[in-house]
Amino acid sequence: MKKNLGIVPAVYPMPVLMVAAYDESGTVNVMNAAWGMICAEDKIALFIDEDHKTTQNTLKAKAFTVALADRAHMDVADFFGIATGNKMPDKFARTGYHAAKSAFVNAPVIEEFPVVMECSLAEVVSTPNMYAIVGKIENVAAEESVLSENGKVDPEKLDALTFDQFQHGYYAGGEKAGKAWNAGAALMKK
């Protein structure tokens, strides 16, 4: 029997996304955002507040990067969610992490995170119910260590973090449970 839980953001898993942008002086700012998703083959939507430092930097620079956080970098990923660039201008520097300028957009690529999407600002959606930054993915770069033999990102090697909104936990692991567009194929024959 189901128990009513009230109004909760009941989607699991949520990605742990590291969103990075330069401010007007070229300083790197990174935030942890779980409310984001691919919204087209070459687009990503981030449902983040307008007052975030990273949001403001993105609007000015017209570019940002989105990296997938992994288990090996969970402590810093969490810090990027706890600290705010609006009150801590040296937020990125405190981590000791490294950033390189993207070759595709005017945004930083955080070297420590294994997969990054380099995005130009495509659209801002602002309605009474939603604020979203939409990026056009100009390039995806991945460390060779997380690639499979066919040259694609291997979730088992990536060990990406997911966020649990129920218990506020991070989980990792990419055990394959089945093959998409195949696991339910037998039902097509009924």
CSV table of C-alpha atoms in Angstrom, one decimal:
chain,number,residue,atom,x,y,z
A,1,MET,CA,0.0,0.0,0.0
A,2,LYS,CA,1.3,3.5,-0.9
A,3,LYS,CA,1.7,6.2,1.8
A,4,ASN,CA,1.0,9.8,0.9
A,5,LEU,CA,4.2,11.9,1.2
A,6,GLY,CA,2.8,15.2,0.3
A,7,ILE,CA,4.5,17.5,-2.2
A,8,VAL,CA,8.1,16.5,-2.7
A,9,PRO,CA,10.4,16.6,-5.8
A,10,ALA,CA,10.0,12.8,-6.3
A,11,VAL,CA,12.3,12.2,-9.2
A,12,TYR,CA,15.2,9.8,-8.8
A,13,PRO,CA,17.9,9.8,-9.8
A,14,MET,CA,18.9,13.3,-10.5
A,15,PRO,CA,22.2,14.1,-12.1
A,16,VAL,CA,25.0,15.9,-10.2
A,17,LEU,CA,26.0,18.6,-12.7
A,18,MET,CA,28.9,21.0,-12.3
A,19,VAL,CA,27.9,24.2,-14.1
A,20,ALA,CA,30.9,26.6,-14.7
A,21,ALA,CA,31.2,30.0,-16.2
A,22,TYR,CA,33.6,33.0,-16.2
A,23,ASP,CA,32.7,36.3,-14.6
A,24,GLU,CA,33.5,39.6,-16.2
A,25,SER,CA,37.0,39.5,-14.9
A,26,GLY,CA,37.7,35.9,-16.0
A,27,THR,CA,37.3,34.3,-12.6
A,28,VAL,CA,35.9,30.8,-12.6
A,29,ASN,CA,32.7,30.0,-10.7
A,30,VAL,CA,31.2,26.6,-10.4
A,31,MET,CA,27.9,25.5,-9.0
A,32,ASN,CA,26.3,22.1,-8.3
A,33,ALA,CA,23.0,21.7,-10.0
A,34,ALA,CA,20.8,18.6,-9.9
A,35,TRP,CA,17.8,20.1,-11.7
A,36,GLY,CA,19.1,19.8,-15.3
A,37,MET,CA,18.5,17.5,-18.3
A,38,ILE,CA,19.1,17.0,-22.0
A,39,CYS,CA,16.2,18.6,-23.8
A,40,ALA,CA,17.2,17.9,-27.4
A,41,GLU,CA,19.9,16.0,-29.2
A,42,ASP,CA,22.2,19.1,-28.9
A,43,LYS,CA,20.6,21.0,-26.0
A,44,ILE,CA,20.7,20.9,-22.2
A,45,ALA,CA,18.3,22.7,-19.9
A,46,LEU,CA,19.3,23.8,-16.4
A,47,PHE,CA,16.6,24.8,-14.0
A,48,ILE,CA,18.6,27.1,-11.8
A,49,ASP,CA,17.7,30.3,-10.0
A,50,GLU,CA,18.4,33.6,-11.7
A,51,ASP,CA,20.2,35.0,-8.7
A,52,HIS,CA,23.0,32.4,-8.7
A,53,LYS,CA,26.5,33.8,-9.5
A,54,THR,CA,26.9,31.1,-12.1
A,55,THR,CA,23.6,32.1,-13.8
A,56,GLN,CA,24.6,35.7,-13.9
A,57,ASN,CA,28.0,34.9,-15.3
A,58,THR,CA,26.4,32.7,-17.9
A,59,LEU,CA,24.1,35.5,-19.0
A,60,LYS,CA,27.0,37.9,-19.4
A,61,ALA,CA,29.4,35.4,-21.1
A,62,LYS,CA,26.7,33.7,-23.2
A,63,ALA,CA,28.5,30.4,-22.5
A,64,PHE,CA,28.9,27.8,-19.8
A,65,THR,CA,30.1,24.2,-19.3
A,66,VAL,CA,28.4,21.3,-17.6
A,67,ALA,CA,30.5,18.5,-16.2
A,68,LEU,CA,29.3,15.2,-14.7
A,69,ALA,CA,30.5,14.8,-11.2
A,70,ASP,CA,31.9,11.4,-10.2
A,71,ARG,CA,32.5,9.6,-6.9
A,72,ALA,CA,36.2,10.5,-6.9
A,73,HIS,CA,35.3,14.2,-6.7
A,74,MET,CA,32.2,14.1,-4.5
A,75,ASP,CA,33.6,16.3,-1.8
A,76,VAL,CA,34.4,19.2,-4.1
A,77,ALA,CA,31.1,18.7,-6.0
A,78,ASP,CA,29.2,18.9,-2.7
A,79,PHE,CA,31.2,22.0,-1.8
A,80,PHE,CA,30.2,23.7,-5.0
A,81,GLY,CA,26.6,23.1,-3.9
A,82,ILE,CA,27.1,24.4,-0.3
A,83,ALA,CA,29.1,27.6,-1.1
A,84,THR,CA,27.8,30.5,-3.1
A,85,GLY,CA,29.9,32.5,-5.4
A,86,ASN,CA,27.8,35.6,-4.4
A,87,LYS,CA,29.4,35.5,-0.9
A,88,MET,CA,32.6,33.6,-1.6
A,89,PRO,CA,34.5,35.1,-4.5
A,90,ASP,CA,37.4,32.5,-4.1
A,91,LYS,CA,35.1,29.5,-4.1
A,92,PHE,CA,36.8,27.8,-7.1
A,93,ALA,CA,40.3,28.7,-5.9
A,94,ARG,CA,39.7,27.2,-2.5
A,95,THR,CA,39.3,23.7,-4.0
A,96,GLY,CA,42.8,23.6,-5.7
A,97,TYR,CA,41.1,22.4,-8.9
A,98,HIS,CA,42.2,23.4,-12.3
A,99,ALA,CA,40.3,25.0,-15.2
A,100,ALA,CA,41.2,25.4,-18.9
A,101,LYS,CA,39.4,27.7,-21.3
A,102,SER,CA,37.2,25.7,-23.7
A,103,ALA,CA,38.3,25.7,-27.3
A,104,PHE,CA,34.6,25.9,-28.3
A,105,VAL,CA,33.0,28.5,-26.0
A,106,ASN,CA,34.0,31.2,-23.6
A,107,ALA,CA,33.7,29.1,-20.5
A,108,PRO,CA,36.0,27.0,-18.2
A,109,VAL,CA,36.5,23.3,-18.4
A,110,ILE,CA,37.1,21.9,-15.0
A,111,GLU,CA,40.0,19.4,-15.5
A,112,GLU,CA,39.1,17.1,-12.6
A,113,PHE,CA,35.6,16.1,-13.8
A,114,PRO,CA,35.8,13.4,-16.4
A,115,VAL,CA,33.0,14.4,-18.8
A,116,VAL,CA,32.1,18.0,-19.9
A,117,MET,CA,29.6,19.6,-22.2
A,118,GLU,CA,30.8,22.9,-23.6
A,119,CYS,CA,27.7,25.0,-24.3
A,120,SER,CA,26.8,28.3,-25.8
A,121,LEU,CA,23.7,30.1,-24.3
A,122,ALA,CA,20.8,29.3,-26.6
A,123,GLU,CA,17.8,30.6,-24.7
A,124,VAL,CA,16.6,31.7,-21.3
A,125,VAL,CA,13.1,30.6,-20.4
A,126,SER,CA,11.4,32.7,-17.7
A,127,THR,CA,7.8,32.0,-16.8
A,128,PRO,CA,5.8,32.3,-13.6
A,129,ASN,CA,6.5,28.6,-13.1
A,130,MET,CA,10.0,28.1,-14.3
A,131,TYR,CA,13.4,29.7,-14.9
A,132,ALA,CA,15.7,27.8,-17.2
A,133,ILE,CA,19.0,28.3,-19.0
A,134,VAL,CA,19.2,26.4,-22.2
A,135,GLY,CA,22.6,25.6,-23.7
A,136,LYS,CA,23.5,24.5,-27.2
A,137,ILE,CA,26.1,21.7,-26.8
A,138,GLU,CA,29.0,22.7,-29.0
A,139,ASN,CA,31.3,19.9,-27.9
A,140,VAL,CA,31.5,17.0,-25.4
A,141,ALA,CA,34.9,16.0,-24.1
A,142,ALA,CA,35.7,13.0,-22.0
A,143,GLU,CA,38.7,11.5,-20.3
A,144,GLU,CA,39.9,8.4,-22.2
A,145,SER,CA,39.7,6.5,-18.9
A,146,VAL,CA,35.9,6.6,-18.9
A,147,LEU,CA,35.5,5.6,-22.6
A,148,SER,CA,34.5,2.1,-23.7
A,149,GLU,CA,36.2,0.2,-26.6
A,150,ASN,CA,33.7,1.9,-29.0
A,151,GLY,CA,34.8,5.4,-28.0
A,152,LYS,CA,31.7,6.3,-26.0
A,153,VAL,CA,31.3,7.1,-22.4
A,154,ASP,CA,30.9,4.0,-20.3
A,155,PRO,CA,28.7,4.5,-17.3
A,156,GLU,CA,30.4,1.8,-15.4
A,157,LYS,CA,33.8,3.4,-15.8
A,158,LEU,CA,32.4,7.0,-15.2
A,159,ASP,CA,31.1,6.2,-11.7
A,160,ALA,CA,28.9,9.3,-12.0
A,161,LEU,CA,27.1,10.7,-9.0
A,162,THR,CA,23.4,10.9,-8.8
A,163,PHE,CA,21.4,12.9,-6.2
A,164,ASP,CA,18.6,11.5,-4.1
A,165,GLN,CA,16.1,14.2,-3.3
A,166,PHE,CA,14.3,11.9,-0.8
A,167,GLN,CA,17.1,11.4,1.7
A,168,HIS,CA,19.6,14.1,0.3
A,169,GLY,CA,22.2,11.5,-0.5
A,170,TYR,CA,24.7,11.0,-3.3
A,171,TYR,CA,24.9,7.6,-5.0
A,172,ALA,CA,27.3,6.3,-7.6
A,173,GLY,CA,27.6,3.4,-9.8
A,174,GLY,CA,26.5,2.5,-13.3
A,175,GLU,CA,25.7,-1.2,-13.2
A,176,LYS,CA,23.9,-2.0,-16.5
A,177,ALA,CA,20.4,-3.5,-15.8
A,178,GLY,CA,19.3,-3.9,-19.4
A,179,LYS,CA,19.5,-2.6,-23.0
A,180,ALA,CA,17.4,0.3,-24.0
A,181,TRP,CA,15.0,-0.2,-26.9
A,182,ASN,CA,15.4,-3.9,-26.3
A,183,ALA,CA,14.3,-4.8,-22.7
A,184,GLY,CA,10.6,-4.3,-23.6
A,185,ALA,CA,10.7,-5.5,-27.2
A,186,ALA,CA,8.9,-8.8,-26.4
A,187,LEU,CA,5.8,-6.8,-25.5
A,188,MET,CA,5.7,-5.4,-29.0
A,189,LYS,CA,4.9,-8.9,-30.3
A,190,LYS,CA,1.7,-9.3,-28.3
